Amino acid sequence: MKFQPDSIARVHEEMALVKAQSIGGFFTNYFRQQIVGSQILSAATARTVLLLNDEHEFFRLYFFTTDLADLGQTLHEVKFPREVVAGYFTKAADEAADETVAAAFQQSGFSPIATYRRMTTYRLPPLRPNPALEFALPADVDQLYDGLFQSFNKYTDHLPTKHRLRDYVEKQWVIVNRDVGRIRGAVCFQLEGPRVNYNYIYNLSGNALDFLRLQSNFYGVMHQRGIHAGFLWINQTETRLAALHESMGWRFDGLNDCFYVRSLAG
């Protein structure tokens, strides 16, 4: 079985057809997320749809299935065009299905690379921004893009394209710390109605106070805009950062995102 060029609209139709033909539930890691790359590839059986999207020199894999056994067989038989990364949300309430999905990935040549845990809050700290608060400018996009790729994992952190990052900047969703014309740190976030997705914070100056100033300005801007609730994802290995978030009122809610990678030789 091979992947074929496709459109996101047709993949949605295929998923709807698979769902309509089932008398039970379904399993998926695709929730109409924003698709980063322009190239869409798909492969399907009567019970499973696979979607590949090009993203930063690798493909991200999404699946929709009504039969986990068929998912495992399809992943095993399909020919992947190059390195592929996939994530899957897990929660304690559905351990058996989670284990079956994990087994399907690993038996098809995927290796686990990271687990991210979600934190939420409904009481963001009511701080005031620093008088030196500064938002990013369109001319900063290249620097911001390089800083994100220097600080985060392209496989697991869903890094934005330059086009999407420019959209964040235009909406004043990026706060920066600038030193002699160079951006030394930034906070990138997305407002989703009454809550915020606290996407990224990075600091390249080596000064912990710069990090804390960025964080405080983020909370100050949220307070100014009347945003009290939010969520974020954090690698489970980043225990110190998690403790810092917990000190500001964030709590783990039990939802995990498990990531797998399959090399072309896999």
PDB file of C-alpha atoms in Angstrom:
ATOM      1  CA  MET A   1       0.000   0.000   0.000  1.00  0.00           C
ATOM      2  CA  LYS A   2       1.286   3.437  -0.937  1.00  0.00           C
ATOM      3  CA  PHE A   3       0.416   6.983   0.024  1.00  0.00           C
ATOM      4  CA  GLN A   4      -1.098   9.087  -2.751  1.00  0.00           C
ATOM      5  CA  PRO A   5      -1.333  12.882  -3.186  1.00  0.00           C
ATOM      6  CA  ASP A   6      -4.635  14.138  -1.829  1.00  0.00           C
ATOM      7  CA  SER A   7      -6.509  17.161  -0.501  1.00  0.00           C
ATOM      8  CA  ILE A   8      -7.547  17.794   3.088  1.00  0.00           C
ATOM      9  CA  ALA A   9     -11.181  18.124   1.980  1.00  0.00           C
ATOM     10  CA  ARG A  10     -11.170  14.677   0.378  1.00  0.00           C
ATOM     11  CA  VAL A  11      -9.462  13.147   3.428  1.00  0.00           C
ATOM     12  CA  HIS A  12     -12.238  14.592   5.590  1.00  0.00           C
ATOM     13  CA  GLU A  13     -14.780  12.915   3.280  1.00  0.00           C
ATOM     14  CA  GLU A  14     -12.939   9.598   3.572  1.00  0.00           C
ATOM     15  CA  MET A  15     -12.930   9.816   7.364  1.00  0.00           C
ATOM     16  CA  ALA A  16     -16.646  10.609   7.397  1.00  0.00           C
ATOM     17  CA  LEU A  17     -17.337   7.593   5.187  1.00  0.00           C
ATOM     18  CA  VAL A  18     -15.356   5.250   7.437  1.00  0.00           C
ATOM     19  CA  LYS A  19     -17.194   6.600  10.475  1.00  0.00           C
ATOM     20  CA  ALA A  20     -20.606   6.242   8.803  1.00  0.00           C
ATOM     21  CA  GLN A  21     -19.960   2.585   7.976  1.00  0.00           C
ATOM     22  CA  SER A  22     -19.098   1.718  11.575  1.00  0.00           C
ATOM     23  CA  ILE A  23     -21.554   0.642  14.265  1.00  0.00           C
ATOM     24  CA  GLY A  24     -19.063   1.336  17.041  1.00  0.00           C
ATOM     25  CA  GLY A  25     -16.716   4.111  18.062  1.00  0.00           C
ATOM     26  CA  PHE A  26     -13.539   5.399  16.470  1.00  0.00           C
ATOM     27  CA  PHE A  27      -9.944   6.220  17.434  1.00  0.00           C
ATOM     28  CA  THR A  28      -7.963   9.133  16.065  1.00  0.00           C
ATOM     29  CA  ASN A  29      -5.165  11.606  16.660  1.00  0.00           C
ATOM     30  CA  TYR A  30      -6.685  14.067  14.181  1.00  0.00           C
ATOM     31  CA  PHE A  31      -9.012  16.729  15.557  1.00  0.00           C
ATOM     32  CA  ARG A  32      -9.032  19.186  12.644  1.00  0.00           C
ATOM     33  CA  GLN A  33      -5.694  20.635  13.764  1.00  0.00           C
ATOM     34  CA  GLN A  34      -4.127  23.370  11.692  1.00  0.00           C
ATOM     35  CA  ILE A  35      -2.149  21.679   8.929  1.00  0.00           C
ATOM     36  CA  VAL A  36       1.337  23.178   8.652  1.00  0.00           C
ATOM     37  CA  GLY A  37       2.601  21.984   5.276  1.00  0.00           C
ATOM     38  CA  SER A  38       0.966  22.222   1.874  1.00  0.00           C
ATOM     39  CA  GLN A  39       1.537  18.613   0.780  1.00  0.00           C
ATOM     40  CA  ILE A  40      -1.178  16.133   1.756  1.00  0.00           C
ATOM     41  CA  LEU A  41      -0.785  12.374   1.244  1.00  0.00           C
ATOM     42  CA  SER A  42      -3.283   9.692   2.222  1.00  0.00           C
ATOM     43  CA  ALA A  43      -3.791   5.935   2.315  1.00  0.00           C
ATOM     44  CA  ALA A  44      -6.985   4.181   3.347  1.00  0.00           C
ATOM     45  CA  THR A  45      -8.757   0.890   3.915  1.00  0.00           C
ATOM     46  CA  ALA A  46     -12.444   0.358   4.602  1.00  0.00           C
ATOM     47  CA  ARG A  47     -11.822   0.995   8.314  1.00  0.00           C
ATOM     48  CA  THR A  48      -8.713   3.185   8.528  1.00  0.00           C
ATOM     49  CA  VAL A  49      -7.574   6.472   6.999  1.00  0.00           C
ATOM     50  CA  LEU A  50      -3.956   7.644   7.225  1.00  0.00           C
ATOM     51  CA  LEU A  51      -2.977  11.253   6.525  1.00  0.00           C
ATOM     52  CA  LEU A  52       0.566  12.548   6.029  1.00  0.00           C
ATOM     53  CA  ASN A  53       1.455  16.240   6.067  1.00  0.00           C
ATOM     54  CA  ASP A  54       4.912  17.589   5.241  1.00  0.00           C
ATOM     55  CA  GLU A  55       6.314  19.497   8.181  1.00  0.00           C
ATOM     56  CA  HIS A  56       9.861  20.813   8.629  1.00  0.00           C
ATOM     57  CA  GLU A  57      11.578  18.095   6.510  1.00  0.00           C
ATOM     58  CA  PHE A  58       9.548  15.195   7.886  1.00  0.00           C
ATOM     59  CA  PHE A  59       5.944  14.020   7.648  1.00  0.00           C
ATOM     60  CA  ARG A  60       3.490  14.170  10.514  1.00  0.00           C
ATOM     61  CA  LEU A  61       1.111  11.224  10.579  1.00  0.00           C
ATOM     62  CA  TYR A  62      -2.557  11.406  11.519  1.00  0.00           C
ATOM     63  CA  PHE A  63      -4.915   8.453  11.631  1.00  0.00           C
ATOM     64  CA  PHE A  64      -8.642   7.776  11.887  1.00  0.00           C
ATOM     65  CA  THR A  65      -9.811   4.221  12.459  1.00  0.00           C
ATOM     66  CA  THR A  66     -12.794   2.230  13.657  1.00  0.00           C
ATOM     67  CA  ASP A  67     -10.697  -0.933  14.050  1.00  0.00           C
ATOM     68  CA  LEU A  68      -7.414  -0.896  15.980  1.00  0.00           C
ATOM     69  CA  ALA A  69      -6.339  -4.232  14.532  1.00  0.00           C
ATOM     70  CA  ASP A  70      -6.805  -2.816  11.034  1.00  0.00           C
ATOM     71  CA  LEU A  71      -4.827   0.275  12.054  1.00  0.00           C
ATOM     72  CA  GLY A  72      -1.910  -1.919  13.115  1.00  0.00           C
ATOM     73  CA  GLN A  73      -1.993  -3.909   9.883  1.00  0.00           C
ATOM     74  CA  THR A  74      -2.254  -0.763   7.754  1.00  0.00           C
ATOM     75  CA  LEU A  75       0.683   0.904   9.518  1.00  0.00           C
ATOM     76  CA  HIS A  76       2.712  -2.258   8.980  1.00  0.00           C
ATOM     77  CA  GLU A  77       1.904  -2.579   5.272  1.00  0.00           C
ATOM     78  CA  VAL A  78       1.975   1.018   4.055  1.00  0.00           C
ATOM     79  CA  LYS A  79       5.121   2.449   2.442  1.00  0.00           C
ATOM     80  CA  PHE A  80       6.247   5.637   4.183  1.00  0.00           C
ATOM     81  CA  PRO A  81       8.011   8.155   1.884  1.00  0.00           C
ATOM     82  CA  ARG A  82      10.418   9.529   4.504  1.00  0.00           C
ATOM     83  CA  GLU A  83      10.833  10.128   8.235  1.00  0.00           C
ATOM     84  CA  VAL A  84       7.470  10.214  10.003  1.00  0.00           C
ATOM     85  CA  VAL A  85       6.381  11.523  13.423  1.00  0.00           C
ATOM     86  CA  ALA A  86       3.079  10.739  15.115  1.00  0.00           C
ATOM     87  CA  GLY A  87       1.480  11.713  18.390  1.00  0.00           C
ATOM     88  CA  TYR A  88      -1.435  10.175  20.268  1.00  0.00           C
ATOM     89  CA  PHE A  89      -3.421  11.524  23.191  1.00  0.00           C
ATOM     90  CA  THR A  90      -3.785   9.154  26.127  1.00  0.00           C
ATOM     91  CA  LYS A  91      -5.746   9.255  29.375  1.00  0.00           C
ATOM     92  CA  ALA A  92      -6.187   6.852  32.256  1.00  0.00           C
ATOM     93  CA  ALA A  93      -9.831   6.166  31.390  1.00  0.00           C
ATOM     94  CA  ASP A  94      -8.943   4.254  28.202  1.00  0.00           C
ATOM     95  CA  GLU A  95      -5.747   2.345  29.011  1.00  0.00           C
ATOM     96  CA  ALA A  96      -6.538  -0.758  26.919  1.00  0.00           C
ATOM     97  CA  ALA A  97      -7.063   1.231  23.714  1.00  0.00           C
ATOM     98  CA  ASP A  98      -3.991   3.369  24.440  1.00  0.00           C
ATOM     99  CA  GLU A  99      -1.833   0.270  24.817  1.00  0.00           C
ATOM    100  CA  THR A 100      -3.181  -1.159  21.558  1.00  0.00           C
ATOM    101  CA  VAL A 101      -2.360   2.045  19.657  1.00  0.00           C
ATOM    102  CA  ALA A 102       1.135   2.123  21.190  1.00  0.00           C
ATOM    103  CA  ALA A 103       1.686  -1.500  20.161  1.00  0.00           C
ATOM    104  CA  ALA A 104       0.489  -0.764  16.609  1.00  0.00           C
ATOM    105  CA  PHE A 105       3.039   2.030  16.281  1.00  0.00           C
ATOM    106  CA  GLN A 106       5.947   0.104  17.761  1.00  0.00           C
ATOM    107  CA  GLN A 107       5.251  -3.078  15.772  1.00  0.00           C
ATOM    108  CA  SER A 108       5.317  -0.941  12.618  1.00  0.00           C
ATOM    109  CA  GLY A 109       8.797   0.443  13.204  1.00  0.00           C
ATOM    110  CA  PHE A 110       7.936   3.539  15.259  1.00  0.00           C
ATOM    111  CA  SER A 111       9.959   4.311  18.387  1.00  0.00           C
ATOM    112  CA  PRO A 112       8.679   6.366  21.340  1.00  0.00           C
ATOM    113  CA  ILE A 113      10.596   9.644  21.688  1.00  0.00           C
ATOM    114  CA  ALA A 114       8.720  11.769  24.242  1.00  0.00           C
ATOM    115  CA  THR A 115       5.607  12.145  26.352  1.00  0.00           C
ATOM    116  CA  TYR A 116       4.074  15.555  26.956  1.00  0.00           C
ATOM    117  CA  ARG A 117       1.596  16.265  29.746  1.00  0.00           C
ATOM    118  CA  ARG A 118      -1.092  18.920  29.665  1.00  0.00           C
ATOM    119  CA  MET A 119      -1.435  21.539  32.378  1.00  0.00           C
ATOM    120  CA  THR A 120      -4.466  23.781  32.819  1.00  0.00           C
ATOM    121  CA  THR A 121      -5.547  26.677  34.974  1.00  0.00           C
ATOM    122  CA  TYR A 122      -8.671  28.772  35.445  1.00  0.00           C
ATOM    123  CA  ARG A 123      -6.941  31.425  37.547  1.00  0.00           C
ATOM    124  CA  LEU A 124      -4.031  33.000  35.747  1.00  0.00           C
ATOM    125  CA  PRO A 125      -2.034  35.221  38.124  1.00  0.00           C
ATOM    126  CA  PRO A 126      -3.385  38.819  37.992  1.00  0.00           C
ATOM    127  CA  LEU A 127       0.002  40.421  37.384  1.00  0.00           C
ATOM    128  CA  ARG A 128       0.849  43.749  35.773  1.00  0.00           C
ATOM    129  CA  PRO A 129       3.174  43.915  32.759  1.00  0.00           C
ATOM    130  CA  ASN A 130       6.631  45.409  33.071  1.00  0.00           C
ATOM    131  CA  PRO A 131       6.834  49.033  31.811  1.00  0.00           C
ATOM    132  CA  ALA A 132       9.334  47.775  29.233  1.00  0.00           C
ATOM    133  CA  LEU A 133       6.800  45.314  27.736  1.00  0.00           C
ATOM    134  CA  GLU A 134       7.501  44.894  24.032  1.00  0.00           C
ATOM    135  CA  PHE A 135       5.643  42.983  21.364  1.00  0.00           C
ATOM    136  CA  ALA A 136       7.380  41.479  18.361  1.00  0.00           C
ATOM    137  CA  LEU A 137       7.361  43.278  15.011  1.00  0.00           C
ATOM    138  CA  PRO A 138       6.930  41.740  11.529  1.00  0.00           C
ATOM    139  CA  ALA A 139      10.642  42.349  10.907  1.00  0.00           C
ATOM    140  CA  ASP A 140      11.402  40.006  13.843  1.00  0.00           C
ATOM    141  CA  VAL A 141       9.856  36.895  12.296  1.00  0.00           C
ATOM    142  CA  ASP A 142      13.122  35.414  11.001  1.00  0.00           C
ATOM    143  CA  GLN A 143      14.841  35.876  14.382  1.00  0.00           C
ATOM    144  CA  LEU A 144      11.857  34.433  16.218  1.00  0.00           C
ATOM    145  CA  TYR A 145      11.714  31.457  13.884  1.00  0.00           C
ATOM    146  CA  ASP A 146      15.407  30.710  14.417  1.00  0.00           C
ATOM    147  CA  GLY A 147      15.026  31.125  18.193  1.00  0.00           C
ATOM    148  CA  LEU A 148      12.126  28.675  18.340  1.00  0.00           C
ATOM    149  CA  PHE A 149      14.013  26.036  16.355  1.00  0.00           C
ATOM    150  CA  GLN A 150      17.065  26.567  18.544  1.00  0.00           C
ATOM    151  CA  SER A 151      15.070  26.148  21.740  1.00  0.00           C
ATOM    152  CA  PHE A 152      12.428  23.537  20.908  1.00  0.00           C
ATOM    153  CA  ASN A 153      12.072  20.099  19.326  1.00  0.00           C
ATOM    154  CA  LYS A 154      10.707  20.226  15.781  1.00  0.00           C
ATOM    155  CA  TYR A 155       9.211  16.730  16.161  1.00  0.00           C
ATOM    156  CA  THR A 156       7.248  17.242  19.368  1.00  0.00           C
ATOM    157  CA  ASP A 157       6.616  20.970  19.826  1.00  0.00           C
ATOM    158  CA  HIS A 158       4.486  21.661  16.727  1.00  0.00           C
ATOM    159  CA  LEU A 159       6.593  24.652  15.726  1.00  0.00           C
ATOM    160  CA  PRO A 160       4.875  27.220  13.498  1.00  0.00           C
ATOM    161  CA  THR A 161       5.807  28.099   9.957  1.00  0.00           C
ATOM    162  CA  LYS A 162       7.052  31.619   9.284  1.00  0.00           C
ATOM    163  CA  HIS A 163       3.660  32.453   7.795  1.00  0.00           C
ATOM    164  CA  ARG A 164       1.829  31.389  10.943  1.00  0.00           C
ATOM    165  CA  LEU A 165       4.405  33.084  13.160  1.00  0.00           C
ATOM    166  CA  ARG A 166       3.862  36.329  11.236  1.00  0.00           C
ATOM    167  CA  ASP A 167       0.136  35.980  11.963  1.00  0.00           C
ATOM    168  CA  TYR A 168       0.925  35.634  15.699  1.00  0.00           C
ATOM    169  CA  VAL A 169       3.051  38.783  15.529  1.00  0.00           C
ATOM    170  CA  GLU A 170       0.336  40.779  13.773  1.00  0.00           C
ATOM    171  CA  LYS A 171      -2.177  39.762  16.464  1.00  0.00           C
ATOM    172  CA  GLN A 172       0.281  40.762  19.232  1.00  0.00           C
ATOM    173  CA  TRP A 173       0.586  37.186  20.430  1.00  0.00           C
ATOM    174  CA  VAL A 174       4.390  37.386  20.756  1.00  0.00           C
ATOM    175  CA  ILE A 175       6.178  39.195  23.588  1.00  0.00           C
ATOM    176  CA  VAL A 176       9.938  39.685  23.242  1.00  0.00           C
ATOM    177  CA  ASN A 177      13.008  40.526  25.246  1.00  0.00           C
ATOM    178  CA  ARG A 178      15.375  42.543  23.050  1.00  0.00           C
ATOM    179  CA  ASP A 179      19.039  43.349  23.680  1.00  0.00           C
ATOM    180  CA  VAL A 180      20.972  45.662  21.361  1.00  0.00           C
ATOM    181  CA  GLY A 181      18.573  44.938  18.521  1.00  0.00           C
ATOM    182  CA  ARG A 182      18.677  41.163  18.949  1.00  0.00           C
ATOM    183  CA  ILE A 183      15.803  39.115  20.339  1.00  0.00           C
ATOM    184  CA  ARG A 184      17.119  37.212  23.340  1.00  0.00           C
ATOM    185  CA  GLY A 185      13.843  35.584  24.365  1.00  0.00           C
ATOM    186  CA  ALA A 186      10.150  35.445  23.585  1.00  0.00           C
ATOM    187  CA  VAL A 187       6.736  34.213  24.655  1.00  0.00           C
ATOM    188  CA  CYS A 188       4.406  32.994  21.894  1.00  0.00           C
ATOM    189  CA  PHE A 189       0.772  32.282  22.676  1.00  0.00           C
ATOM    190  CA  GLN A 190      -2.607  31.888  20.998  1.00  0.00           C
ATOM    191  CA  LEU A 191      -5.908  33.213  22.266  1.00  0.00           C
ATOM    192  CA  GLU A 192      -8.746  30.745  21.821  1.00  0.00           C
ATOM    193  CA  GLY A 193     -11.868  32.553  22.946  1.00  0.00           C
ATOM    194  CA  PRO A 194     -11.738  33.053  26.731  1.00  0.00           C
ATOM    195  CA  ARG A 195      -8.571  30.982  27.242  1.00  0.00           C
ATOM    196  CA  VAL A 196      -4.954  31.058  26.138  1.00  0.00           C
ATOM    197  CA  ASN A 197      -2.737  28.389  24.649  1.00  0.00           C
ATOM    198  CA  TYR A 198       0.610  29.158  26.327  1.00  0.00           C
ATOM    199  CA  ASN A 199       2.621  27.772  23.416  1.00  0.00           C
ATOM    200  CA  TYR A 200       6.283  28.703  23.866  1.00  0.00           C
ATOM    201  CA  ILE A 201       8.624  30.583  26.139  1.00  0.00           C
ATOM    202  CA  TYR A 202      12.359  30.676  25.550  1.00  0.00           C
ATOM    203  CA  ASN A 203      15.275  32.696  26.865  1.00  0.00           C
ATOM    204  CA  LEU A 204      18.688  32.787  25.169  1.00  0.00           C
ATOM    205  CA  SER A 205      20.326  35.377  27.421  1.00  0.00           C
ATOM    206  CA  GLY A 206      21.307  32.933  30.174  1.00  0.00           C
ATOM    207  CA  ASN A 207      19.861  35.340  32.746  1.00  0.00           C
ATOM    208  CA  ALA A 208      17.050  33.826  34.837  1.00  0.00           C
ATOM    209  CA  LEU A 209      15.627  37.290  35.498  1.00  0.00           C
ATOM    210  CA  ASP A 210      15.015  37.740  31.767  1.00  0.00           C
ATOM    211  CA  PHE A 211      12.978  34.527  31.751  1.00  0.00           C
ATOM    212  CA  LEU A 212      10.940  35.667  34.751  1.00  0.00           C
ATOM    213  CA  ARG A 213      10.324  39.057  33.137  1.00  0.00           C
ATOM    214  CA  LEU A 214       8.990  37.369  30.005  1.00  0.00           C
ATOM    215  CA  GLN A 215       6.741  35.163  32.092  1.00  0.00           C
ATOM    216  CA  SER A 216       5.453  38.083  34.165  1.00  0.00           C
ATOM    217  CA  ASN A 217       4.735  40.136  31.040  1.00  0.00           C
ATOM    218  CA  PHE A 218       2.770  37.206  29.605  1.00  0.00           C
ATOM    219  CA  TYR A 219       0.597  37.039  32.721  1.00  0.00           C
ATOM    220  CA  GLY A 220       0.284  40.836  32.721  1.00  0.00           C
ATOM    221  CA  VAL A 221      -0.937  40.899  29.124  1.00  0.00           C
ATOM    222  CA  MET A 222      -3.445  38.130  29.883  1.00  0.00           C
ATOM    223  CA  HIS A 223      -4.727  40.155  32.835  1.00  0.00           C
ATOM    224  CA  GLN A 224      -5.067  43.250  30.649  1.00  0.00           C
ATOM    225  CA  ARG A 225      -7.029  41.295  28.057  1.00  0.00           C
ATOM    226  CA  GLY A 226      -9.343  39.648  30.581  1.00  0.00           C
ATOM    227  CA  ILE A 227      -8.032  36.112  29.993  1.00  0.00           C
ATOM    228  CA  HIS A 228      -8.176  33.963  33.130  1.00  0.00           C
ATOM    229  CA  ALA A 229      -7.946  30.371  31.824  1.00  0.00           C
ATOM    230  CA  GLY A 230      -5.294  28.566  29.825  1.00  0.00           C
ATOM    231  CA  PHE A 231      -3.542  25.350  28.925  1.00  0.00           C
ATOM    232  CA  LEU A 232      -0.032  24.316  27.983  1.00  0.00           C
ATOM    233  CA  TRP A 233       1.904  21.180  27.116  1.00  0.00           C
ATOM    234  CA  ILE A 234       5.192  20.270  28.768  1.00  0.00           C
ATOM    235  CA  ASN A 235       7.680  17.440  28.258  1.00  0.00           C
ATOM    236  CA  GLN A 236       7.429  15.156  31.286  1.00  0.00           C
ATOM    237  CA  THR A 237      11.225  15.343  31.679  1.00  0.00           C
ATOM    238  CA  GLU A 238      11.099  19.110  32.345  1.00  0.00           C
ATOM    239  CA  THR A 239      10.377  18.779  36.040  1.00  0.00           C
ATOM    240  CA  ARG A 240      11.844  22.148  37.068  1.00  0.00           C
ATOM    241  CA  LEU A 241       9.749  24.048  34.546  1.00  0.00           C
ATOM    242  CA  ALA A 242       6.677  22.072  35.606  1.00  0.00           C
ATOM    243  CA  ALA A 243       7.307  23.042  39.230  1.00  0.00           C
ATOM    244  CA  LEU A 244       7.558  26.696  38.191  1.00  0.00           C
ATOM    245  CA  HIS A 245       4.214  26.476  36.404  1.00  0.00           C
ATOM    246  CA  GLU A 246       2.684  24.731  39.410  1.00  0.00           C
ATOM    247  CA  SER A 247       3.833  27.598  41.622  1.00  0.00           C
ATOM    248  CA  MET A 248       1.752  29.890  39.368  1.00  0.00           C
ATOM    249  CA  GLY A 249      -1.385  27.770  39.745  1.00  0.00           C
ATOM    250  CA  TRP A 250      -1.140  25.352  36.817  1.00  0.00           C
ATOM    251  CA  ARG A 251      -2.131  21.700  37.395  1.00  0.00           C
ATOM    252  CA  PHE A 252      -1.766  18.504  35.356  1.00  0.00           C
ATOM    253  CA  ASP A 253      -5.156  17.326  34.099  1.00  0.00           C
ATOM    254  CA  GLY A 254      -4.282  13.711  33.194  1.00  0.00           C
ATOM    255  CA  LEU A 255      -4.079  14.142  29.407  1.00  0.00           C
ATOM    256  CA  ASN A 256      -0.834  13.037  27.775  1.00  0.00           C
ATOM    257  CA  ASP A 257       0.501  13.298  24.226  1.00  0.00           C
ATOM    258  CA  CYS A 258       2.828  10.399  23.353  1.00  0.00           C
ATOM    259  CA  PHE A 259       5.151  10.893  20.370  1.00  0.00           C
ATOM    260  CA  TYR A 260       6.685   8.303  18.069  1.00  0.00           C
ATOM    261  CA  VAL A 261       9.145   8.577  15.194  1.00  0.00           C
ATOM    262  CA  ARG A 262       9.854   6.220  12.306  1.00  0.00           C
ATOM    263  CA  SER A 263      12.960   6.709  10.214  1.00  0.00           C
ATOM    264  CA  LEU A 264      12.957   5.951   6.509  1.00  0.00           C
ATOM    265  CA  ALA A 265      15.006   2.840   7.242  1.00  0.00           C
ATOM    266  CA  GLY A 266      12.468   1.762   9.916  1.00  0.00           C
TER     267      GLY A 266
END
